[in-house]
Coordinates of C-alpha atoms in Angstrom, one line a residue:
Chain A
X1 CA 109.4 58.8 120.7
X2 CA 112.8 60.0 121.8
X3 CA 113.4 63.4 123.2
X4 CA 116.9 64.8 123.0
X5 CA 118.5 68.2 123.4
X6 CA 117.9 69.1 119.8
X7 CA 114.2 68.3 120.1
X8 CA 114.0 70.4 123.2
X9 CA 115.7 73.4 121.6
X10 CA 113.5 73.2 118.5
X11 CA 110.4 72.9 120.6
X12 CA 111.3 75.4 123.2
X13 CA 108.4 77.5 122.2
X14 CA 105.9 74.7 122.6
X15 CA 107.4 73.7 125.9
X16 CA 107.3 77.2 127.3
X17 CA 103.7 77.7 126.0
X18 CA 102.5 74.5 127.5
X19 CA 101.2 73.4 124.2
X20 CA 102.7 69.9 124.3
X21 CA 100.6 66.8 124.7
X22 CA 100.6 65.0 128.0
X23 CA 103.0 62.3 126.9
X24 CA 105.4 64.7 125.3
X25 CA 105.3 67.0 128.4
X26 CA 106.2 64.0 130.6
X27 CA 109.1 63.0 128.3
X28 CA 110.4 66.6 128.3
X29 CA 110.2 66.7 132.1
X30 CA 112.2 63.5 132.3
X31 CA 114.8 64.8 129.9
X32 CA 115.2 68.1 131.6
X33 CA 115.8 66.4 134.9
X34 CA 118.8 64.6 133.5
X35 CA 120.1 67.2 131.1
X36 CA 121.8 70.2 132.7
X37 CA 122.1 72.0 129.4
X38 CA 118.4 72.0 128.6
X39 CA 117.5 72.7 132.2
X40 CA 119.6 75.9 132.2
X41 CA 118.1 76.8 128.8
X42 CA 114.6 76.7 130.2
X43 CA 115.5 78.1 133.5
X44 CA 117.2 81.1 132.0
X45 CA 114.0 81.9 130.1
X46 CA 112.0 81.6 133.3
X47 CA 114.5 83.9 135.0
X48 CA 113.4 86.6 132.7
X49 CA 110.0 86.6 134.4
X50 CA 111.6 87.3 137.7
X51 CA 113.5 90.2 136.3
X52 CA 110.3 91.5 134.6
X53 CA 108.3 91.1 137.9
X54 CA 110.9 93.2 139.7
X55 CA 110.8 95.7 136.9
X56 CA 107.0 96.0 136.9
X57 CA 107.0 96.4 140.7
X58 CA 109.5 99.2 140.4
X59 CA 107.5 100.9 137.7
X60 CA 104.5 100.7 140.0
X61 CA 106.4 102.3 142.8
X62 CA 107.4 105.1 140.4
X63 CA 103.9 105.6 139.2
X64 CA 102.3 105.7 142.6
X65 CA 105.0 107.9 144.2
X66 CA 103.4 111.0 145.4
X67 CA 104.6 114.5 144.6
X68 CA 107.3 113.6 142.1
X69 CA 108.8 116.7 140.7
X70 CA 107.7 117.4 137.2
X71 CA 110.1 118.8 134.7
X72 CA 108.6 121.9 133.1
X73 CA 108.4 120.5 129.6
X74 CA 107.2 123.8 128.2
X75 CA 110.7 125.2 128.8
X76 CA 112.4 122.1 127.4
X77 CA 110.2 122.3 124.3
X78 CA 110.9 126.0 123.8
X79 CA 114.6 125.4 124.2
X80 CA 114.4 122.6 121.6
X81 CA 112.5 124.8 119.2
X82 CA 115.0 127.6 119.6
X83 CA 117.9 125.2 119.0
X84 CA 116.2 123.8 115.8
X85 CA 115.6 127.3 114.5
X86 CA 119.2 128.3 115.1
X87 CA 120.5 125.2 113.3
X88 CA 118.3 125.8 110.4
X89 CA 119.3 129.5 110.2
X90 CA 123.0 128.6 110.2
X91 CA 122.6 125.8 107.6
X92 CA 120.6 128.1 105.4
X93 CA 123.4 130.7 105.5
X94 CA 126.0 128.2 104.7
X95 CA 124.2 127.1 101.5
X96 CA 125.8 128.7 98.5
X97 CA 122.6 129.2 96.6
X98 CA 119.3 127.7 96.0
X99 CA 120.4 126.3 92.6
X100 CA 122.8 123.8 94.3
X101 CA 120.3 122.9 96.9
X102 CA 119.7 119.2 96.6
X103 CA 116.1 118.1 96.6
X104 CA 115.0 117.0 100.1
X105 CA 114.7 113.2 99.4
X106 CA 118.2 113.1 98.0
X107 CA 119.6 114.7 101.1
X108 CA 118.3 111.8 103.2
X109 CA 119.8 109.2 100.9
X110 CA 123.3 110.8 101.0
X111 CA 123.4 110.2 104.8
X112 CA 125.2 106.8 104.5
X113 CA 127.6 108.3 101.9
X114 CA 130.4 109.6 104.0
X115 CA 131.4 106.2 105.3
X116 CA 131.7 104.9 101.8
X117 CA 133.1 108.0 100.2
X118 CA 136.4 106.6 98.9
X119 CA 134.7 103.8 97.1
X120 CA 132.1 106.0 95.7
X121 CA 134.6 108.5 94.4
X122 CA 136.5 105.8 92.7
X123 CA 133.2 104.5 91.2
X124 CA 132.2 107.8 89.8
X125 CA 135.7 108.3 88.4
X126 CA 135.7 105.1 86.6
X127 CA 132.2 105.7 85.1
X128 CA 133.2 109.2 84.2
X129 CA 136.2 108.0 82.2
X130 CA 134.0 105.5 80.7
X131 CA 131.5 108.1 79.5
X132 CA 134.3 110.1 78.1
X133 CA 135.0 107.2 75.7
X134 CA 132.6 107.0 72.8
X135 CA 129.9 104.8 74.2
X136 CA 127.9 102.4 72.2
X137 CA 124.8 103.9 70.8
X138 CA 122.1 103.0 73.2
X139 CA 119.1 104.3 75.0
X140 CA 121.4 106.0 77.5
X141 CA 123.5 107.9 75.0
X142 CA 121.9 111.0 76.3
X143 CA 123.6 110.5 79.6
X144 CA 127.0 110.9 77.9
X145 CA 125.9 113.8 75.8
X146 CA 127.8 116.2 78.2
X147 CA 131.0 114.9 76.8
X148 CA 134.4 114.8 78.5
X149 CA 134.0 118.2 80.1
X150 CA 130.8 117.2 81.9
X151 CA 132.3 113.9 82.9
X152 CA 135.3 115.6 84.4
X153 CA 133.1 118.0 86.2
X154 CA 131.1 115.1 87.6
X155 CA 134.3 113.4 88.7
X156 CA 135.5 116.5 90.4
X157 CA 132.1 117.0 92.2
X158 CA 132.4 113.6 93.9
X159 CA 129.4 111.4 93.8
X160 CA 127.2 113.7 91.7
X161 CA 126.1 117.3 91.6
X162 CA 122.6 116.2 92.8
X163 CA 124.2 114.5 95.7
X164 CA 123.0 111.1 94.8
X165 CA 125.6 108.4 94.7
X166 CA 126.1 106.5 91.4
X167 CA 125.1 103.0 92.6
X168 CA 124.2 101.9 96.1
X169 CA 121.7 99.1 96.6
X170 CA 120.5 97.2 99.6
X171 CA 119.7 93.6 99.9
X172 CA 116.6 92.5 101.9
X173 CA 118.8 91.9 105.0
X174 CA 119.9 95.5 104.8
X175 CA 123.5 95.1 103.6
X176 CA 124.4 97.7 101.0
X177 CA 126.4 97.1 97.9
X178 CA 128.2 99.4 95.6
X179 CA 129.8 98.8 92.2
X180 CA 133.0 98.2 94.0
X181 CA 131.5 95.0 95.4
X182 CA 130.9 93.7 91.9
X183 CA 134.4 94.4 90.5
X184 CA 135.7 91.2 89.0
X185 CA 132.2 90.0 88.0
X186 CA 130.1 90.7 85.0
X187 CA 127.0 92.5 86.4
X188 CA 123.6 92.5 84.9
X189 CA 121.1 94.6 86.7
X190 CA 117.5 95.2 85.7
X191 CA 115.4 97.8 87.3
X192 CA 111.7 96.9 87.8
X193 CA 108.6 98.1 89.4
X194 CA 105.4 96.2 90.2
X195 CA 103.6 97.7 87.3
X196 CA 106.0 96.2 84.8
X197 CA 105.3 92.4 84.8
X198 CA 107.2 92.1 81.5
X199 CA 110.4 93.5 83.0
X200 CA 110.1 91.2 86.0
X201 CA 109.5 88.2 83.7
X202 CA 112.5 89.2 81.6
X203 CA 114.9 89.5 84.6
X204 CA 113.7 86.1 85.8
X205 CA 114.3 84.6 82.4
X206 CA 117.8 86.1 82.3
X207 CA 118.4 84.7 85.8
X208 CA 117.2 81.3 84.8
X209 CA 119.4 81.2 81.7
X210 CA 122.6 82.7 83.0
X211 CA 122.2 82.5 86.7
X212 CA 124.3 79.4 87.1
X213 CA 127.4 81.2 85.8
X214 CA 129.5 82.1 88.8
X215 CA 131.3 85.0 87.1
X216 CA 128.0 86.7 86.3
X217 CA 125.9 88.5 88.9
X218 CA 122.3 89.1 88.1
X219 CA 120.2 91.4 90.3
X220 CA 116.8 92.9 90.1
X221 CA 116.5 96.3 91.6
X222 CA 113.4 98.1 92.7
X223 CA 113.3 101.7 93.7
X224 CA 111.0 101.1 96.7
X225 CA 111.0 98.2 99.0
X226 CA 108.8 95.7 97.3
X227 CA 107.7 92.2 98.2
X228 CA 109.2 89.4 96.0
X229 CA 107.0 89.3 92.9
X230 CA 105.2 86.0 92.4
X231 CA 107.1 83.2 90.6
X232 CA 110.5 84.8 90.8
X233 CA 113.8 83.6 92.1
X234 CA 116.2 86.3 91.1
X235 CA 118.1 88.2 93.8
X236 CA 116.1 91.2 94.9
X237 CA 117.7 94.5 95.8
X238 CA 116.4 97.9 96.7
X239 CA 117.8 101.1 95.4
X240 CA 119.0 103.5 98.1
X241 CA 118.2 106.6 96.1
X242 CA 121.3 106.2 93.9
X243 CA 121.1 107.0 90.2
X244 CA 121.8 103.4 89.1
X245 CA 123.9 104.7 86.2
X246 CA 120.8 106.5 84.9
X247 CA 118.8 103.3 84.5
X248 CA 115.0 103.9 85.0
X249 CA 112.5 101.1 85.8
X250 CA 112.1 98.8 82.8
X251 CA 115.8 99.1 81.8
X252 CA 118.8 96.9 82.2
X253 CA 122.5 97.6 82.3
X254 CA 125.3 95.1 81.7
X255 CA 128.7 95.9 83.1
X256 CA 131.9 94.0 82.5
X257 CA 134.5 92.9 85.1
X258 CA 136.1 96.3 85.2
X259 CA 132.8 98.0 85.9
X260 CA 132.5 99.5 82.4
X261 CA 129.1 99.6 80.9
X262 CA 128.9 97.2 78.0
X263 CA 125.2 97.3 77.2
X264 CA 122.0 99.1 78.1
X265 CA 118.6 98.4 76.9
X266 CA 114.9 98.0 77.7
X267 CA 113.4 95.1 79.6
X268 CA 110.1 95.8 78.0
X269 CA 111.1 94.0 74.8
X270 CA 110.0 90.5 73.7
X271 CA 112.1 88.0 75.6
X272 CA 113.6 86.4 72.6
X273 CA 115.1 89.7 71.3
X274 CA 116.5 90.4 74.8
X275 CA 118.1 87.0 75.1
X276 CA 119.7 87.3 71.7
X277 CA 121.1 90.8 72.4
X278 CA 122.4 89.6 75.8
X279 CA 124.0 86.5 74.3
X280 CA 125.8 88.6 71.7
X281 CA 127.0 90.9 74.4
X282 CA 128.1 88.2 76.8
X283 CA 130.0 86.2 74.1
X284 CA 133.1 88.5 74.1
X285 CA 133.1 88.3 77.9
X286 CA 133.4 84.5 77.6
X287 CA 130.1 83.9 79.3
X288 CA 127.7 81.4 77.7
Chain B
X1 CA 76.0 100.7 138.8
X2 CA 76.9 104.0 137.3
X3 CA 80.1 104.6 135.5
X4 CA 81.8 106.6 138.2
X5 CA 81.6 104.0 140.9
X6 CA 82.7 101.3 138.5
X7 CA 85.6 103.5 137.4
X8 CA 86.6 104.0 141.0
X9 CA 86.4 100.3 141.6
X10 CA 88.6 99.4 138.6
X11 CA 91.0 102.3 138.9
X12 CA 93.8 100.4 140.6
X13 CA 93.4 97.6 138.1
X14 CA 93.5 100.0 135.2
X15 CA 96.5 101.7 136.8
X16 CA 98.3 98.4 136.6
X17 CA 97.5 97.9 133.0
X18 CA 98.6 101.4 132.2
X19 CA 101.9 100.8 134.0
X20 CA 102.5 97.7 132.0
X21 CA 101.5 99.4 128.7
X22 CA 103.3 102.7 129.2
X23 CA 106.9 102.9 128.5
X24 CA 107.2 105.6 131.1
X25 CA 105.5 104.8 134.4
X26 CA 105.0 108.5 135.1
X27 CA 102.6 108.6 132.3
X28 CA 100.4 105.9 133.8
X29 CA 98.2 108.3 135.8
X30 CA 97.5 110.5 132.7
X31 CA 96.8 107.4 130.6
X32 CA 94.2 106.1 133.0
X33 CA 92.6 109.5 133.3
X34 CA 92.3 109.8 129.5
X35 CA 91.1 106.2 129.1
X36 CA 88.3 106.8 131.7
X37 CA 87.2 109.9 129.9
X38 CA 87.0 108.0 126.7
X39 CA 85.3 105.1 128.4
X40 CA 82.7 107.5 129.8
X41 CA 82.0 109.0 126.5
X42 CA 81.8 105.7 124.7
X43 CA 79.9 103.7 127.4
X44 CA 76.9 103.5 125.1
X45 CA 79.1 101.3 122.8
X46 CA 79.8 98.8 125.6
X47 CA 77.7 95.8 124.7
X48 CA 78.4 93.9 127.9
X49 CA 79.9 90.9 126.1
X50 CA 83.0 91.1 128.3
X51 CA 83.6 92.4 131.8
X52 CA 83.7 96.1 132.1
X53 CA 87.2 96.1 133.4
X54 CA 88.4 94.2 130.3
X55 CA 86.7 96.7 128.1
X56 CA 88.3 99.6 130.0
X57 CA 91.6 97.9 129.9
X58 CA 91.5 97.8 126.1
X59 CA 91.0 101.5 126.0
X60 CA 93.9 101.9 128.4
X61 CA 96.2 99.9 126.2
X62 CA 95.2 101.9 123.1
X63 CA 95.6 105.2 124.9
X64 CA 99.0 104.1 126.2
X65 CA 100.2 103.1 122.7
X66 CA 99.0 106.3 121.2
X67 CA 100.4 108.3 124.1
X68 CA 103.8 106.9 123.2
X69 CA 103.4 107.5 119.5
X70 CA 102.6 111.2 119.8
X71 CA 105.6 113.1 118.5
X72 CA 105.7 115.7 121.2
X73 CA 105.9 113.0 123.9
X74 CA 108.5 111.2 122.0
X75 CA 110.7 114.3 122.2
X76 CA 110.0 114.6 125.9
X77 CA 110.7 111.0 126.4
X78 CA 113.9 111.2 124.6
X79 CA 115.1 113.9 126.9
X80 CA 113.7 112.0 129.8
X81 CA 115.8 109.0 128.9
X82 CA 118.9 110.8 128.1
X83 CA 118.7 112.4 131.5
X84 CA 118.2 109.1 133.1
X85 CA 121.2 107.6 131.4
X86 CA 123.6 110.0 132.8
X87 CA 122.2 111.2 136.1
X88 CA 120.2 110.0 139.0
X89 CA 118.1 113.0 139.1
X90 CA 114.6 112.3 137.8
X91 CA 112.2 109.8 136.3
X92 CA 112.4 106.6 138.2
X93 CA 114.6 108.0 140.9
X94 CA 112.0 110.3 142.2
X95 CA 109.8 107.4 143.2
X96 CA 112.7 105.3 144.1
X97 CA 112.9 104.9 147.9
X98 CA 116.1 104.1 149.7
X99 CA 114.8 100.9 151.4
X100 CA 114.4 99.4 147.9
X101 CA 118.1 100.1 147.2
X102 CA 119.2 98.4 150.4
X103 CA 117.8 95.2 148.8
X104 CA 120.8 94.9 146.7
X105 CA 119.2 96.6 143.8
X106 CA 121.6 96.9 140.9
X107 CA 120.7 100.2 139.4
X108 CA 122.7 99.8 136.2
X109 CA 121.2 96.4 135.5
X110 CA 117.8 97.8 136.1
X111 CA 118.4 100.6 133.5
X112 CA 119.5 97.9 131.1
X113 CA 116.3 96.0 131.7
X114 CA 114.2 99.1 131.2
X115 CA 116.0 99.9 128.0
X116 CA 115.7 96.4 126.5
X117 CA 112.1 96.1 127.6
X118 CA 111.2 99.4 126.0
X119 CA 112.9 98.2 122.8
X120 CA 110.5 95.3 122.4
X121 CA 107.7 95.9 120.0
X122 CA 104.4 96.6 121.7
X123 CA 103.0 93.3 120.5
X124 CA 105.5 91.4 122.5
X125 CA 106.1 93.8 125.4
X126 CA 102.5 94.1 126.5
X127 CA 101.8 90.4 127.0
X128 CA 105.1 89.9 128.8
X129 CA 104.5 92.8 131.2
X130 CA 100.9 92.1 131.8
X131 CA 101.8 88.5 132.8
X132 CA 104.0 90.0 135.5
X133 CA 101.0 91.9 137.0
X134 CA 99.4 90.4 139.9
X135 CA 96.2 88.5 139.1
X136 CA 96.2 88.8 135.4
X137 CA 96.0 85.5 133.6
X138 CA 96.7 84.5 130.1
X139 CA 92.9 84.3 129.1
X140 CA 92.5 87.8 130.4
X141 CA 95.5 89.1 128.6
X142 CA 94.2 87.5 125.5
X143 CA 90.8 89.3 125.9
X144 CA 92.4 92.6 126.7
X145 CA 94.7 92.5 123.7
X146 CA 92.0 90.8 121.6
X147 CA 94.3 88.1 120.3
X148 CA 94.1 84.3 120.8
X149 CA 95.5 82.7 123.9
X150 CA 98.0 80.7 121.9
X151 CA 99.3 84.0 120.4
X152 CA 99.7 85.5 123.8
X153 CA 101.7 82.6 125.0
X154 CA 104.0 82.5 121.9
X155 CA 104.5 86.3 122.1
X156 CA 105.5 86.0 125.8
X157 CA 107.9 83.3 124.8
X158 CA 109.5 85.4 122.1
X159 CA 109.7 88.4 124.4
X160 CA 111.5 86.3 127.0
X161 CA 113.8 84.8 124.4
X162 CA 114.7 88.2 123.0
X163 CA 115.3 89.7 126.4
X164 CA 117.4 86.7 127.4
X165 CA 119.5 87.3 124.4
X166 CA 119.9 91.1 124.7
X167 CA 120.4 91.1 128.4
X168 CA 122.7 88.2 128.3
X169 CA 124.8 89.9 125.7
X170 CA 125.3 92.9 127.9
X171 CA 126.3 90.9 130.9
X172 CA 129.0 89.1 129.1

């Protein structure tokens, strides 16, 4: 058996936990003696212990120190309470009226919005103009029932009157995406929840069929953070409280390269129907 | 032996455990006190399958974690830490005697260590700090935290690794 730097770095945990066999431990010792890099790697880990020892000793000194002055936390708490009350009073006065008061959960999801505002505004504008156009009759026709006037109002009001952005999703690593990130691609997104195995299976089927196409993006979106459903490979995203173009769990939306909605429908249909509908919709977009 | 004498005997040991478990050393005294009260109340549940000091240590660890979780204390601690960041006035400084500082004690580096240590999740922080206590061995840590010895070792490893990364980043 040969022990090199790579072996040491991959087995650093075992080395530091003393869980190596006698033979391996001897080989590692030999290697460390010759290799300055691995030696410094291990020594720097051990150096942490020295720091921690010092830290703990200091904490002891603090804890055992007699007669340390105590801050009167009662006063601090009272001050904090007064400050909070003041802030609340001011913010309540600034609210124009209860009707426009966004529901509490939405408020929290708008928190990341300011940083992305320009993008979001553009998004909502593009979807607003899109709604002004006569949309294909679909399950979401109701969304466009407001007509041009409502669309214009929505565009003027920024993201939305309810305060929720149009489309912000997060991948498991925590990076968020907006429609802006999918410009130039055909986007298929399906919204699912754990109680809809058919929807999950359908998204998976779509991904298996069309996923190899580089100009098409397929994502499955859940409203809560969910674990990967069993036997699925499609990319999983979480909704950050956005309206997802009014798609509810069990529905899918297909957008073309410009971000315009091409097709909406239910994921709770028999797979063959769904695939046929999708194929017909993707044909004009030159995606097989 | 009655509980009181036993408690008196183990008090300094428990104090150590509390200091390692608490994120704020000034809480340690309160934590030990509360743990002893709980231990006294629950002594009938002590079956004697481990040493009494280990049993009491478990209570100390639990109390320390809950102590930190309580919302009021979190607020306090937040103030406490923001104070510390900007001024020398309270917290550690109160117990901080000058002869310690003469030993080339880099205060800023220390604040950094404290911050990074406190950022570690409890699962990793506790074994690492307990190992630094005098006379506490891995088998004992495993018993106090009620996890296998191998887990203690690997958590210590990951805590070291993470501290190495975070502290190294700042130094550069």
